[in-house]
Each structure stands twice: as structure tokens, then as C-alpha cells.
PDB file of C-alpha atoms in Angstrom:
ATOM      1  CA  UNK P   1       2.129 -14.865  -3.596  1.00  0.00           C
ATOM      2  CA  UNK P   2       5.790 -14.804  -5.331  1.00  0.00           C
ATOM      3  CA  UNK P   3       8.348 -16.337  -3.177  1.00  0.00           C
ATOM      4  CA  UNK P   4      10.147 -12.845  -3.217  1.00  0.00           C
ATOM      5  CA  UNK P   5       7.808 -10.676  -1.953  1.00  0.00           C
ATOM      6  CA  UNK P   6       8.904  -9.272   1.500  1.00  0.00           C
ATOM      7  CA  UNK P   7       7.157  -8.256   4.593  1.00  0.00           C
ATOM      8  CA  UNK P   8       9.459  -5.192   5.793  1.00  0.00           C
ATOM      9  CA  UNK P   9       9.860  -3.575   8.885  1.00  0.00           C
ATOM     10  CA  UNK P  10       7.294  -4.963  11.682  1.00  0.00           C
ATOM     11  CA  UNK P  11       5.212  -6.958   8.688  1.00  0.00           C
ATOM     12  CA  UNK P  12       2.995  -8.183  12.062  1.00  0.00           C
ATOM     13  CA  UNK P  13      -1.252  -8.459  11.456  1.00  0.00           C
ATOM     14  CA  UNK P  14      -1.346  -8.746   8.500  1.00  0.00           C
ATOM     15  CA  UNK P  15      -3.971  -9.904   6.413  1.00  0.00           C
ATOM     16  CA  UNK P  16      -3.753 -11.407   2.952  1.00  0.00           C
ATOM     17  CA  UNK P  17      -6.815 -13.077   1.549  1.00  0.00           C
ATOM     18  CA  UNK P  18      -6.874 -15.550  -2.225  1.00  0.00           C
ATOM     19  CA  UNK P  19      -5.302 -12.354  -3.597  1.00  0.00           C
ATOM     20  CA  UNK P  20      -2.045 -12.786  -6.575  1.00  0.00           C
ATOM     21  CA  UNK P  21       1.120 -11.091  -4.720  1.00  0.00           C
ATOM     22  CA  UNK P  22       3.655 -10.885  -7.690  1.00  0.00           C
ATOM     23  CA  UNK P  23       8.048 -10.907  -7.600  1.00  0.00           C
ATOM     24  CA  UNK P  24       9.194  -7.985  -6.028  1.00  0.00           C
ATOM     25  CA  UNK P  25       6.487  -6.458  -3.608  1.00  0.00           C
ATOM     26  CA  UNK P  26       7.552  -4.934  -0.100  1.00  0.00           C
ATOM     27  CA  UNK P  27       4.491  -5.330   2.627  1.00  0.00           C
ATOM     28  CA  UNK P  28       4.141  -3.522   5.754  1.00  0.00           C
ATOM     29  CA  UNK P  29       2.243  -3.857   9.146  1.00  0.00           C
ATOM     30  CA  UNK P  30      -1.068  -3.914   9.386  1.00  0.00           C
ATOM     31  CA  UNK P  31      -2.244  -3.776   5.487  1.00  0.00           C
ATOM     32  CA  UNK P  32      -5.028  -6.428   4.087  1.00  0.00           C
ATOM     33  CA  UNK P  33      -5.578  -7.507   0.932  1.00  0.00           C
ATOM     34  CA  UNK P  34      -8.615  -9.089  -0.092  1.00  0.00           C
ATOM     35  CA  UNK P  35     -12.124  -8.885  -1.181  1.00  0.00           C
ATOM     36  CA  UNK P  36     -14.957  -6.649  -0.837  1.00  0.00           C
ATOM     37  CA  UNK P  37     -17.856  -8.743  -2.067  1.00  0.00           C
ATOM     38  CA  UNK P  38     -21.672  -7.447  -1.335  1.00  0.00           C
ATOM     39  CA  UNK P  39     -24.679  -9.164  -1.614  1.00  0.00           C
ATOM     40  CA  UNK P  40     -27.355  -7.525  -3.975  1.00  0.00           C
ATOM     41  CA  UNK P  41     -31.161  -8.291  -2.610  1.00  0.00           C
ATOM     42  CA  UNK P  42     -32.636  -6.858  -5.128  1.00  0.00           C
ATOM     43  CA  UNK P  43     -31.149  -8.756  -8.101  1.00  0.00           C
ATOM     44  CA  UNK P  44     -30.239 -12.137  -5.807  1.00  0.00           C
ATOM     45  CA  UNK P  45     -26.976 -12.543  -6.601  1.00  0.00           C
ATOM     46  CA  UNK P  46     -23.278 -11.397  -5.456  1.00  0.00           C
ATOM     47  CA  UNK P  47     -21.159  -8.618  -6.622  1.00  0.00           C
ATOM     48  CA  UNK P  48     -17.958  -7.345  -6.555  1.00  0.00           C
ATOM     49  CA  UNK P  49     -16.375 -10.906  -6.720  1.00  0.00           C
ATOM     50  CA  UNK P  50     -12.759 -11.234  -7.154  1.00  0.00           C
ATOM     51  CA  UNK P  51      -9.423  -9.979  -4.897  1.00  0.00           C
ATOM     52  CA  UNK P  52      -6.859  -8.114  -5.698  1.00  0.00           C
ATOM     53  CA  UNK P  53      -3.589  -8.881  -8.105  1.00  0.00           C
ATOM     54  CA  UNK P  54      -0.790  -7.023  -6.494  1.00  0.00           C
ATOM     55  CA  UNK P  55       1.743  -6.753  -9.631  1.00  0.00           C
ATOM     56  CA  UNK P  56       5.374  -6.665  -9.474  1.00  0.00           C
ATOM     57  CA  UNK P  57       8.085  -3.936  -7.714  1.00  0.00           C
ATOM     58  CA  UNK P  58       5.029  -2.965  -5.376  1.00  0.00           C
ATOM     59  CA  UNK P  59       5.626  -1.619  -2.250  1.00  0.00           C
ATOM     60  CA  UNK P  60       2.133  -1.144  -0.159  1.00  0.00           C
ATOM     61  CA  UNK P  61       2.943   0.645   3.136  1.00  0.00           C
ATOM     62  CA  UNK P  62       1.652   0.833   6.649  1.00  0.00           C
ATOM     63  CA  UNK P  63      -2.494   0.196   7.702  1.00  0.00           C
ATOM     64  CA  UNK P  64      -3.890   0.277   3.663  1.00  0.00           C
ATOM     65  CA  UNK P  65      -6.573  -1.577   2.807  1.00  0.00           C
ATOM     66  CA  UNK P  66      -6.496  -3.440  -0.899  1.00  0.00           C
ATOM     67  CA  UNK P  67      -9.836  -4.597  -1.562  1.00  0.00           C
ATOM     68  CA  UNK P  68     -12.188  -6.264  -4.396  1.00  0.00           C
ATOM     69  CA  UNK P  69     -11.438  -7.080  -7.805  1.00  0.00           C
ATOM     70  CA  UNK P  70      -8.672  -4.659  -8.738  1.00  0.00           C
ATOM     71  CA  UNK P  71      -5.338  -4.900  -9.934  1.00  0.00           C
ATOM     72  CA  UNK P  72      -1.714  -2.385  -8.362  1.00  0.00           C
ATOM     73  CA  UNK P  73      -0.091  -1.786 -12.149  1.00  0.00           C
ATOM     74  CA  UNK P  74       4.067  -2.197 -11.165  1.00  0.00           C
ATOM     75  CA  UNK P  75       5.810  -0.047  -9.780  1.00  0.00           C
ATOM     76  CA  UNK P  76       3.282   1.032  -7.757  1.00  0.00           C
ATOM     77  CA  UNK P  77       3.032   3.297  -4.021  1.00  0.00           C
ATOM     78  CA  UNK P  78       0.466   2.208  -2.011  1.00  0.00           C
ATOM     79  CA  UNK P  79       0.579   4.784   0.934  1.00  0.00           C
ATOM     80  CA  UNK P  80       0.610   4.612   4.361  1.00  0.00           C
ATOM     81  CA  UNK P  81      -3.929   4.567   5.897  1.00  0.00           C
ATOM     82  CA  UNK P  82      -4.355   4.595   1.574  1.00  0.00           C
ATOM     83  CA  UNK P  83      -8.055   2.103   1.065  1.00  0.00           C
ATOM     84  CA  UNK P  84      -7.953   1.281  -2.709  1.00  0.00           C
ATOM     85  CA  UNK P  85     -11.148  -0.201  -4.226  1.00  0.00           C
ATOM     86  CA  UNK P  86      -9.945   0.754  -7.586  1.00  0.00           C
ATOM     87  CA  UNK P  87      -7.916  -0.298 -10.249  1.00  0.00           C
ATOM     88  CA  UNK P  88      -3.805   2.017 -10.057  1.00  0.00           C
ATOM     89  CA  UNK P  89      -2.212   1.991 -13.066  1.00  0.00           C
ATOM     90  CA  UNK P  90       1.011   1.160 -13.185  1.00  0.00           C
ATOM     91  CA  UNK P  91       4.384   3.971 -11.855  1.00  0.00           C
ATOM     92  CA  UNK P  92       1.797   5.457  -9.380  1.00  0.00           C
ATOM     93  CA  UNK P  93       1.579   6.099  -6.049  1.00  0.00           C
ATOM     94  CA  UNK P  94      -1.610   6.083  -4.097  1.00  0.00           C
ATOM     95  CA  UNK P  95      -3.035   7.966  -0.998  1.00  0.00           C
ATOM     96  CA  UNK P  96      -6.766   8.334   0.488  1.00  0.00           C
ATOM     97  CA  UNK P  97      -9.530   6.797  -0.498  1.00  0.00           C
ATOM     98  CA  UNK P  98      -8.914   5.253  -4.162  1.00  0.00           C
ATOM     99  CA  UNK P  99      -6.441   8.815  -5.393  1.00  0.00           C
ATOM    100  CA  UNK P 100      -3.314   8.087  -6.607  1.00  0.00           C
ATOM    101  CA  UNK P 101      -0.930  10.425  -8.862  1.00  0.00           C
ATOM    102  CA  UNK P 102       1.931  10.037 -11.532  1.00  0.00           C
ATOM    103  CA  UNK P 103       5.187   8.905  -9.092  1.00  0.00           C
ATOM    104  CA  UNK P 104       8.057  10.573  -9.687  1.00  0.00           C
ATOM    105  CA  UNK P 105      10.492   8.876 -11.383  1.00  0.00           C
ATOM    106  CA  UNK P 106      13.602  10.577  -9.308  1.00  0.00           C
ATOM    107  CA  UNK P 107      12.532   9.069  -6.171  1.00  0.00           C
ATOM    108  CA  UNK P 108      12.234   5.852  -4.255  1.00  0.00           C
ATOM    109  CA  UNK P 109       9.203   5.952  -1.734  1.00  0.00           C
ATOM    110  CA  UNK P 110       9.550   4.292   1.731  1.00  0.00           C
ATOM    111  CA  UNK P 111      12.087   1.568   0.617  1.00  0.00           C
ATOM    112  CA  UNK P 112      14.577   1.275  -1.034  1.00  0.00           C
ATOM    113  CA  UNK P 113      17.743  -1.124  -1.498  1.00  0.00           C
ATOM    114  CA  UNK P 114      20.028   1.640  -0.387  1.00  0.00           C
ATOM    115  CA  UNK P 115      18.995   2.879   3.001  1.00  0.00           C
ATOM    116  CA  UNK P 116      20.013   5.805   4.842  1.00  0.00           C
ATOM    117  CA  UNK P 117      22.227   5.180   7.228  1.00  0.00           C
ATOM    118  CA  UNK P 118      20.895   5.083  11.063  1.00  0.00           C
ATOM    119  CA  UNK P 119      23.315   7.341  12.135  1.00  0.00           C
ATOM    120  CA  UNK P 120      21.869  10.582  10.022  1.00  0.00           C
ATOM    121  CA  UNK P 121      18.477   9.572  11.374  1.00  0.00           C
ATOM    122  CA  UNK P 122      19.523   9.658  14.218  1.00  0.00           C
ATOM    123  CA  UNK P 123      21.207  12.916  13.917  1.00  0.00           C
ATOM    124  CA  UNK P 124      17.785  14.616  11.835  1.00  0.00           C
ATOM    125  CA  UNK P 125      16.187  13.615  14.993  1.00  0.00           C
ATOM    126  CA  UNK P 126      18.015  15.265  17.456  1.00  0.00           C
ATOM    127  CA  UNK P 127      18.355  18.118  15.287  1.00  0.00           C
ATOM    128  CA  UNK P 128      14.533  18.153  14.505  1.00  0.00           C
ATOM    129  CA  UNK P 129      14.301  18.548  18.901  1.00  0.00           C
ATOM    130  CA  UNK P 130      16.921  21.008  19.088  1.00  0.00           C
ATOM    131  CA  UNK P 131      14.853  23.998  17.667  1.00  0.00           C
ATOM    132  CA  UNK P 132      11.858  22.614  18.205  1.00  0.00           C
ATOM    133  CA  UNK P 133      13.455  23.390  21.892  1.00  0.00           C
ATOM    134  CA  UNK P 134      14.670  26.756  20.579  1.00  0.00           C
ATOM    135  CA  UNK P 135      10.801  27.671  19.876  1.00  0.00           C
ATOM    136  CA  UNK P 136       9.477  26.237  23.000  1.00  0.00           C
TER     137      UNK P 136
END
């Protein structure tokens, strides 16, 4: 694991087993990264042997599972709750079960060193609550 890897927010409950994690990766809470091997009784051998490689500048959101001998391409985002057991190309957003699309270069998803002012979040939430209260 590169020294620059960040465990962001409440990055607790993560399980990371024998993986290569490159520079500037950000990992959020409850992420699992590891093996996805299985034993083939017919052939009497293990299959799907190996662990993920997480390339540079990848963001892994809450609860994501990255399993097996796969590569997550650089500058990609793995969405919250995603289950990824197949390679993800560079500059992609992965979500659901092995789904991905090209990343929109005009947006930083989840994490940016230029984070929002907390007062803007508080204001937006108060407005959302007020709008909800007006409708109900």
C-alpha cells in the first residue's frame, strides 16, 4: 500500500487483504478489497486466484467490495455499495454489480481537495427540510 493512501471520513471497518494499492487512493468506510477465489472440484484446483490492483488516484466509496484478480484503472471512482469482480477501465465510474461508465471530466465525485464549505451544506439541508415541511 502506497504511503499516500487516505482513509477518508469514517474509514473504519475496512478489510484489505494482500492487494496492491497505488498512490493517491482514497478509501471510505466499510470497504472490502481482497480475494474471490473458488475451488473447482471437477478439476481439483483453485480458480480466480489473486487479489485486486488499485491504480493511482482511485476513490472507493462507502461499502464497496472489490474482489478477485482484477485491476481498477487509474482515476476511477468505485461507487458506494458497488460489487466489483471484473476489471474497470481507467477514468470510469463503477457502480452496482460490475457496471461502469466513463467518468465525466467536468466533475470530481465524492472527494476533492477543494471541499465545500460546511456552512453551504448546513444551508442546503435547512432549505430541504423547510421545503419538505411546506409540502407536508
